[in-house]
mmCIF file of N, CA and C in Angstrom:
data_model
loop_
_atom_site.group_PDB
_atom_site.id
_atom_site.type_symbol
_atom_site.label_atom_id
_atom_site.label_comp_id
_atom_site.label_asym_id
_atom_site.label_seq_id
_atom_site.Cartn_x
_atom_site.Cartn_y
_atom_site.Cartn_z
ATOM 1 N N MET A 1 0.804 -1.206 0.120
ATOM 2 C CA MET A 1 0.092 -0.175 -0.086
ATOM 3 C C MET A 1 0.779 1.219 0.060
ATOM 4 N N GLU A 2 0.889 1.957 -0.788
ATOM 5 C CA GLU A 2 1.189 3.438 -1.116
ATOM 6 C C GLU A 2 0.939 4.188 0.497
ATOM 7 N N CYS A 3 1.960 5.300 0.613
ATOM 8 C CA CYS A 3 1.985 6.036 1.709
ATOM 9 C C CYS A 3 0.502 6.615 1.519
ATOM 10 N N LEU A 4 0.349 7.419 0.788
ATOM 11 C CA LEU A 4 -0.755 8.446 0.573
ATOM 12 C C LEU A 4 -2.088 7.623 0.768
ATOM 13 N N GLU A 5 -2.255 6.463 0.375
ATOM 14 C CA GLU A 5 -3.530 5.441 0.403
ATOM 15 C C GLU A 5 -3.618 4.869 2.203
ATOM 16 N N ALA A 6 -2.275 4.683 2.874
ATOM 17 C CA ALA A 6 -2.542 4.303 3.941
ATOM 18 C C ALA A 6 -2.714 5.641 5.209
ATOM 19 N N ALA A 7 -2.209 6.845 4.643
ATOM 20 C CA ALA A 7 -2.431 7.770 5.842
ATOM 21 C C ALA A 7 -3.700 7.972 6.412
ATOM 22 N N PRO A 8 -4.803 8.090 5.976
ATOM 23 C CA PRO A 8 -5.926 8.501 6.671
ATOM 24 C C PRO A 8 -5.963 7.209 7.917
ATOM 25 N N TRP A 9 -5.706 5.851 7.676
ATOM 26 C CA TRP A 9 -6.114 5.008 8.502
ATOM 27 C C TRP A 9 -6.297 5.316 10.174
ATOM 28 N N PRO A 10 -4.944 5.942 10.354
ATOM 29 C CA PRO A 10 -5.175 6.094 11.844
ATOM 30 C C PRO A 10 -6.416 6.840 12.516
ATOM 31 N N PHE A 11 -6.409 7.989 11.414
ATOM 32 C CA PHE A 11 -7.673 9.050 11.982
ATOM 33 C C PHE A 11 -8.664 8.210 11.845
ATOM 34 N N VAL A 12 -9.218 7.137 10.911
ATOM 35 C CA VAL A 12 -10.294 6.764 10.500
ATOM 36 C C VAL A 12 -10.295 5.393 11.506
ATOM 37 N N LEU A 13 -9.565 4.843 12.097
ATOM 38 C CA LEU A 13 -9.805 3.909 13.583
ATOM 39 C C LEU A 13 -9.909 4.834 14.531
ATOM 40 N N PHE A 14 -9.368 5.924 14.721
ATOM 41 C CA PHE A 14 -9.658 7.001 16.408
ATOM 42 C C PHE A 14 -10.836 7.109 15.989
ATOM 43 N N VAL A 15 -11.465 7.921 15.104
ATOM 44 C CA VAL A 15 -12.663 8.281 15.126
ATOM 45 C C VAL A 15 -13.973 7.125 15.075
ATOM 46 N N PHE A 16 -13.702 5.771 14.446
ATOM 47 C CA PHE A 16 -14.454 4.985 14.457
ATOM 48 C C PHE A 16 -14.506 4.420 16.083
ATOM 49 N N PHE A 17 -13.322 4.518 16.708
ATOM 50 C CA PHE A 17 -13.682 3.585 18.145
ATOM 51 C C PHE A 17 -13.887 4.928 19.057
ATOM 52 N N ALA A 18 -13.738 5.735 18.978
ATOM 53 C CA ALA A 18 -14.046 6.912 19.486
ATOM 54 C C ALA A 18 -15.662 7.260 19.787
ATOM 55 N N PHE A 19 -16.283 7.164 18.624
ATOM 56 C CA PHE A 19 -17.740 6.940 18.308
ATOM 57 C C PHE A 19 -18.629 5.769 18.941
ATOM 58 N N ILE A 20 -17.855 4.663 18.867
ATOM 59 C CA ILE A 20 -18.234 3.407 19.484
ATOM 60 C C ILE A 20 -18.456 3.268 20.960
ATOM 61 N N SER A 21 -17.224 4.039 21.721
ATOM 62 C CA SER A 21 -17.015 4.267 23.096
ATOM 63 C C SER A 21 -18.031 5.167 23.534
ATOM 64 N N ALA A 22 -17.811 6.229 22.776
ATOM 65 C CA ALA A 22 -19.348 7.265 23.219
ATOM 66 C C ALA A 22 -20.431 6.714 23.652
ATOM 67 N N TYR A 23 -21.177 5.833 22.254
ATOM 68 C CA TYR A 23 -22.070 5.292 22.187
ATOM 69 C C TYR A 23 -22.431 4.328 23.536
ATOM 70 N N VAL A 24 -21.499 3.569 23.978
ATOM 71 C CA VAL A 24 -21.525 2.776 24.902
ATOM 72 C C VAL A 24 -21.497 3.436 26.337
ATOM 73 N N VAL A 25 -20.390 4.227 26.404
ATOM 74 C CA VAL A 25 -20.530 5.075 27.607
ATOM 75 C C VAL A 25 -21.948 5.712 28.109
ATOM 76 N N ALA A 26 -22.346 6.238 26.829
ATOM 77 C CA ALA A 26 -23.847 6.916 27.024
ATOM 78 C C ALA A 26 -25.032 6.148 27.176
ATOM 79 N N LYS A 27 -24.632 5.045 26.897
ATOM 80 C CA LYS A 27 -25.915 3.759 27.171
ATOM 81 C C LYS A 27 -25.486 3.061 28.512
ATOM 82 N N HIS A 28 -24.768 2.726 28.735
ATOM 83 C CA HIS A 28 -24.132 2.151 30.036
ATOM 84 C C HIS A 28 -24.650 2.893 31.256
ATOM 85 N N ASN A 29 -24.142 4.418 31.066
ATOM 86 C CA ASN A 29 -24.543 5.347 32.381
ATOM 87 C C ASN A 29 -25.812 6.405 31.873
ATOM 88 N N ALA A 30 -26.536 6.007 30.923
ATOM 89 C CA ALA A 30 -27.587 7.120 30.705
ATOM 90 C C ALA A 30 -27.292 8.408 30.803
ATOM 91 N N PHE A 31 -26.221 8.720 30.064
ATOM 92 C CA PHE A 31 -25.656 10.198 29.808
ATOM 93 C C PHE A 31 -26.553 10.513 28.431
ATOM 94 N N ALA A 32 -26.370 11.891 28.384
ATOM 95 C CA ALA A 32 -26.972 12.807 27.321
ATOM 96 C C ALA A 32 -25.478 13.233 26.957
ATOM 97 N N LEU A 33 -25.648 13.932 25.387
ATOM 98 C CA LEU A 33 -24.220 13.860 24.926
ATOM 99 C C LEU A 33 -23.373 14.639 25.442
ATOM 100 N N LYS A 34 -23.965 16.015 26.149
ATOM 101 C CA LYS A 34 -22.956 16.643 26.951
ATOM 102 C C LYS A 34 -22.056 15.839 27.962
ATOM 103 N N ASP A 35 -23.057 15.035 28.990
ATOM 104 C CA ASP A 35 -22.104 14.283 29.711
ATOM 105 C C ASP A 35 -21.309 13.368 29.219
ATOM 106 N N THR A 36 -21.673 12.766 28.145
ATOM 107 C CA THR A 36 -20.777 11.843 27.538
ATOM 108 C C THR A 36 -19.543 12.478 27.136
ATOM 109 N N LEU A 37 -19.580 13.521 26.585
ATOM 110 C CA LEU A 37 -18.374 14.319 26.161
ATOM 111 C C LEU A 37 -17.561 14.477 27.336
ATOM 112 N N LEU A 38 -18.226 14.851 28.525
ATOM 113 C CA LEU A 38 -17.178 15.464 29.594
ATOM 114 C C LEU A 38 -16.700 14.204 30.061
ATOM 115 N N ALA A 39 -17.454 13.043 30.610
ATOM 116 C CA ALA A 39 -16.963 11.953 30.553
ATOM 117 C C ALA A 39 -15.723 11.465 29.816
ATOM 118 N N LEU A 40 -15.850 11.336 28.637
ATOM 119 C CA LEU A 40 -14.872 10.786 27.998
ATOM 120 C C LEU A 40 -13.823 11.805 27.884
ATOM 121 N N GLY A 41 -13.857 13.117 28.256
ATOM 122 C CA GLY A 41 -12.698 13.991 28.182
ATOM 123 C C GLY A 41 -12.066 14.096 29.553
ATOM 124 N N GLY A 42 -12.432 13.140 30.752
ATOM 125 C CA GLY A 42 -12.085 13.105 32.002
ATOM 126 C C GLY A 42 -12.522 13.932 32.949
ATOM 127 N N MET A 43 -13.644 14.821 32.604
ATOM 128 C CA MET A 43 -13.978 15.752 33.498
ATOM 129 C C MET A 43 -15.526 15.497 34.111
ATOM 130 N N LYS A 44 -15.642 14.276 34.051
ATOM 131 C CA LYS A 44 -17.044 13.633 34.673
ATOM 132 C C LYS A 44 -16.771 12.468 35.160
ATOM 133 N N LYS A 45 -16.936 11.671 36.283
ATOM 134 C CA LYS A 45 -16.817 10.308 36.329
ATOM 135 C C LYS A 45 -18.012 9.639 35.826
ATOM 136 N N PHE A 46 -17.787 8.509 35.715
ATOM 137 C CA PHE A 46 -19.083 7.311 35.014
ATOM 138 C C PHE A 46 -18.359 6.033 35.401
ATOM 139 N N GLU A 47 -19.435 5.435 35.485
ATOM 140 C CA GLU A 47 -19.415 3.920 35.838
ATOM 141 C C GLU A 47 -18.883 3.142 34.669
ATOM 142 N N LYS A 48 -17.561 2.155 34.783
ATOM 143 C CA LYS A 48 -16.967 1.479 33.655
ATOM 144 C C LYS A 48 -17.536 0.150 33.953
ATOM 145 N N ASN A 49 -16.974 -0.503 32.862
ATOM 146 C CA ASN A 49 -17.304 -2.156 32.840
ATOM 147 C C ASN A 49 -16.146 -2.809 31.965
ATOM 148 N N TRP A 50 -16.054 -3.867 31.406
ATOM 149 C CA TRP A 50 -15.000 -4.412 30.833
ATOM 150 C C TRP A 50 -15.044 -3.876 29.173
ATOM 151 N N LEU A 51 -16.046 -3.757 28.692
ATOM 152 C CA LEU A 51 -16.295 -3.297 27.432
ATOM 153 C C LEU A 51 -15.934 -1.578 27.418
ATOM 154 N N ILE A 52 -16.354 -1.144 28.324
ATOM 155 C CA ILE A 52 -15.918 0.248 28.193
ATOM 156 C C ILE A 52 -14.264 0.480 28.235
ATOM 157 N N ASN A 53 -13.927 -0.145 29.116
ATOM 158 C CA ASN A 53 -12.186 -0.493 29.449
ATOM 159 C C ASN A 53 -11.704 -0.713 27.971
ATOM 160 N N LEU A 54 -12.029 -1.854 27.268
ATOM 161 C CA LEU A 54 -11.645 -2.344 26.156
ATOM 162 C C LEU A 54 -11.797 -1.620 25.276
ATOM 163 N N LEU A 55 -12.892 -0.823 25.089
ATOM 164 C CA LEU A 55 -13.007 0.072 23.734
ATOM 165 C C LEU A 55 -11.800 1.355 23.919
ATOM 166 N N ILE A 56 -11.877 1.848 25.421
ATOM 167 C CA ILE A 56 -11.015 2.970 25.384
ATOM 168 C C ILE A 56 -9.427 2.472 25.414
ATOM 169 N N ALA A 57 -9.221 1.342 25.741
ATOM 170 C CA ALA A 57 -7.882 0.883 25.208
ATOM 171 C C ALA A 57 -7.411 0.692 23.537
ATOM 172 N N ALA A 58 -8.726 0.260 23.232
ATOM 173 C CA ALA A 58 -8.588 0.376 21.566
ATOM 174 C C ALA A 58 -8.460 1.560 21.086
ATOM 175 N N THR A 59 -9.459 2.406 21.517
ATOM 176 C CA THR A 59 -9.255 3.509 20.852
ATOM 177 C C THR A 59 -7.873 4.275 20.956
ATOM 178 N N LEU A 60 -7.142 4.155 22.187
ATOM 179 C CA LEU A 60 -5.599 4.868 21.963
ATOM 180 C C LEU A 60 -4.736 4.076 21.253
ATOM 181 N N THR A 61 -4.632 2.691 21.637
ATOM 182 C CA THR A 61 -3.404 1.718 21.074
ATOM 183 C C THR A 61 -3.753 1.522 19.561
ATOM 184 N N LEU A 62 -5.111 1.163 19.034
ATOM 185 C CA LEU A 62 -4.799 0.715 17.602
ATOM 186 C C LEU A 62 -4.780 1.796 16.399
ATOM 187 N N PRO A 63 -5.173 3.183 16.989
ATOM 188 C CA PRO A 63 -4.522 4.264 15.937
ATOM 189 C C PRO A 63 -3.195 4.478 16.116
ATOM 190 N N LEU A 64 -2.806 4.286 17.557
ATOM 191 C CA LEU A 64 -1.132 4.380 17.587
ATOM 192 C C LEU A 64 -0.591 3.522 16.905
ATOM 193 N N GLY A 65 -0.916 2.151 16.739
ATOM 194 C CA GLY A 65 -0.310 1.174 16.209
ATOM 195 C C GLY A 65 -0.135 1.506 14.471
ATOM 196 N N ALA A 66 -1.447 1.845 14.027
ATOM 197 C CA ALA A 66 -1.471 2.403 12.599
ATOM 198 C C ALA A 66 -0.633 3.403 12.476
ATOM 199 N N SER A 67 -0.530 4.558 13.155
ATOM 200 C CA SER A 67 0.459 5.263 12.781
ATOM 201 C C SER A 67 1.842 4.831 12.686
ATOM 202 N N TYR A 68 2.294 4.299 13.546
ATOM 203 C CA TYR A 68 3.597 3.623 13.662
ATOM 204 C C TYR A 68 3.790 2.676 12.013
ATOM 205 N N TRP A 69 2.695 2.140 11.785
ATOM 206 C CA TRP A 69 2.633 1.327 10.503
ATOM 207 C C TRP A 69 2.709 2.187 9.519
ATOM 208 N N VAL A 70 2.159 3.190 9.631
ATOM 209 C CA VAL A 70 2.183 4.280 8.258
ATOM 210 C C VAL A 70 3.522 4.901 8.321
ATOM 211 N N ILE A 71 3.914 5.292 9.364
ATOM 212 C CA ILE A 71 5.294 5.829 9.470
ATOM 213 C C ILE A 71 6.384 4.932 9.036
ATOM 214 N N ALA A 72 6.234 3.800 9.186
ATOM 215 C CA ALA A 72 7.257 3.026 8.795
ATOM 216 C C ALA A 72 6.877 2.316 7.324
ATOM 217 N N ALA A 73 5.784 2.383 6.756
ATOM 218 C CA ALA A 73 5.458 2.261 5.174
ATOM 219 C C ALA A 73 5.880 3.468 4.446
ATOM 220 N N CYS A 74 5.900 4.777 5.030
ATOM 221 C CA CYS A 74 6.295 5.925 4.238
ATOM 222 C C CYS A 74 7.769 5.910 4.099
ATOM 223 N N GLY A 75 8.484 5.546 4.974
ATOM 224 C CA GLY A 75 9.953 5.272 4.989
ATOM 225 C C GLY A 75 10.664 6.321 6.081
ATOM 226 N N ALA A 76 10.033 7.073 6.695
ATOM 227 C CA ALA A 76 10.730 8.193 7.358
ATOM 228 C C ALA A 76 11.539 7.765 8.273
#
């Protein structure tokens, strides 16, 4: 895969997992949009479970790994 074709994948992964995480946090805690965004930003406490922990970890690690892969593919 060429460098320009691979470049948007870290962003796509981050946005995808961020939306899924927001949805699960909102459903699990019965939050509205404002409370969900505050919770995911670290400004409001929320109840966690294994799925929320897994999604938050995936939101952080998968785009980071994809970024590393893109940088390695581009030869930088």
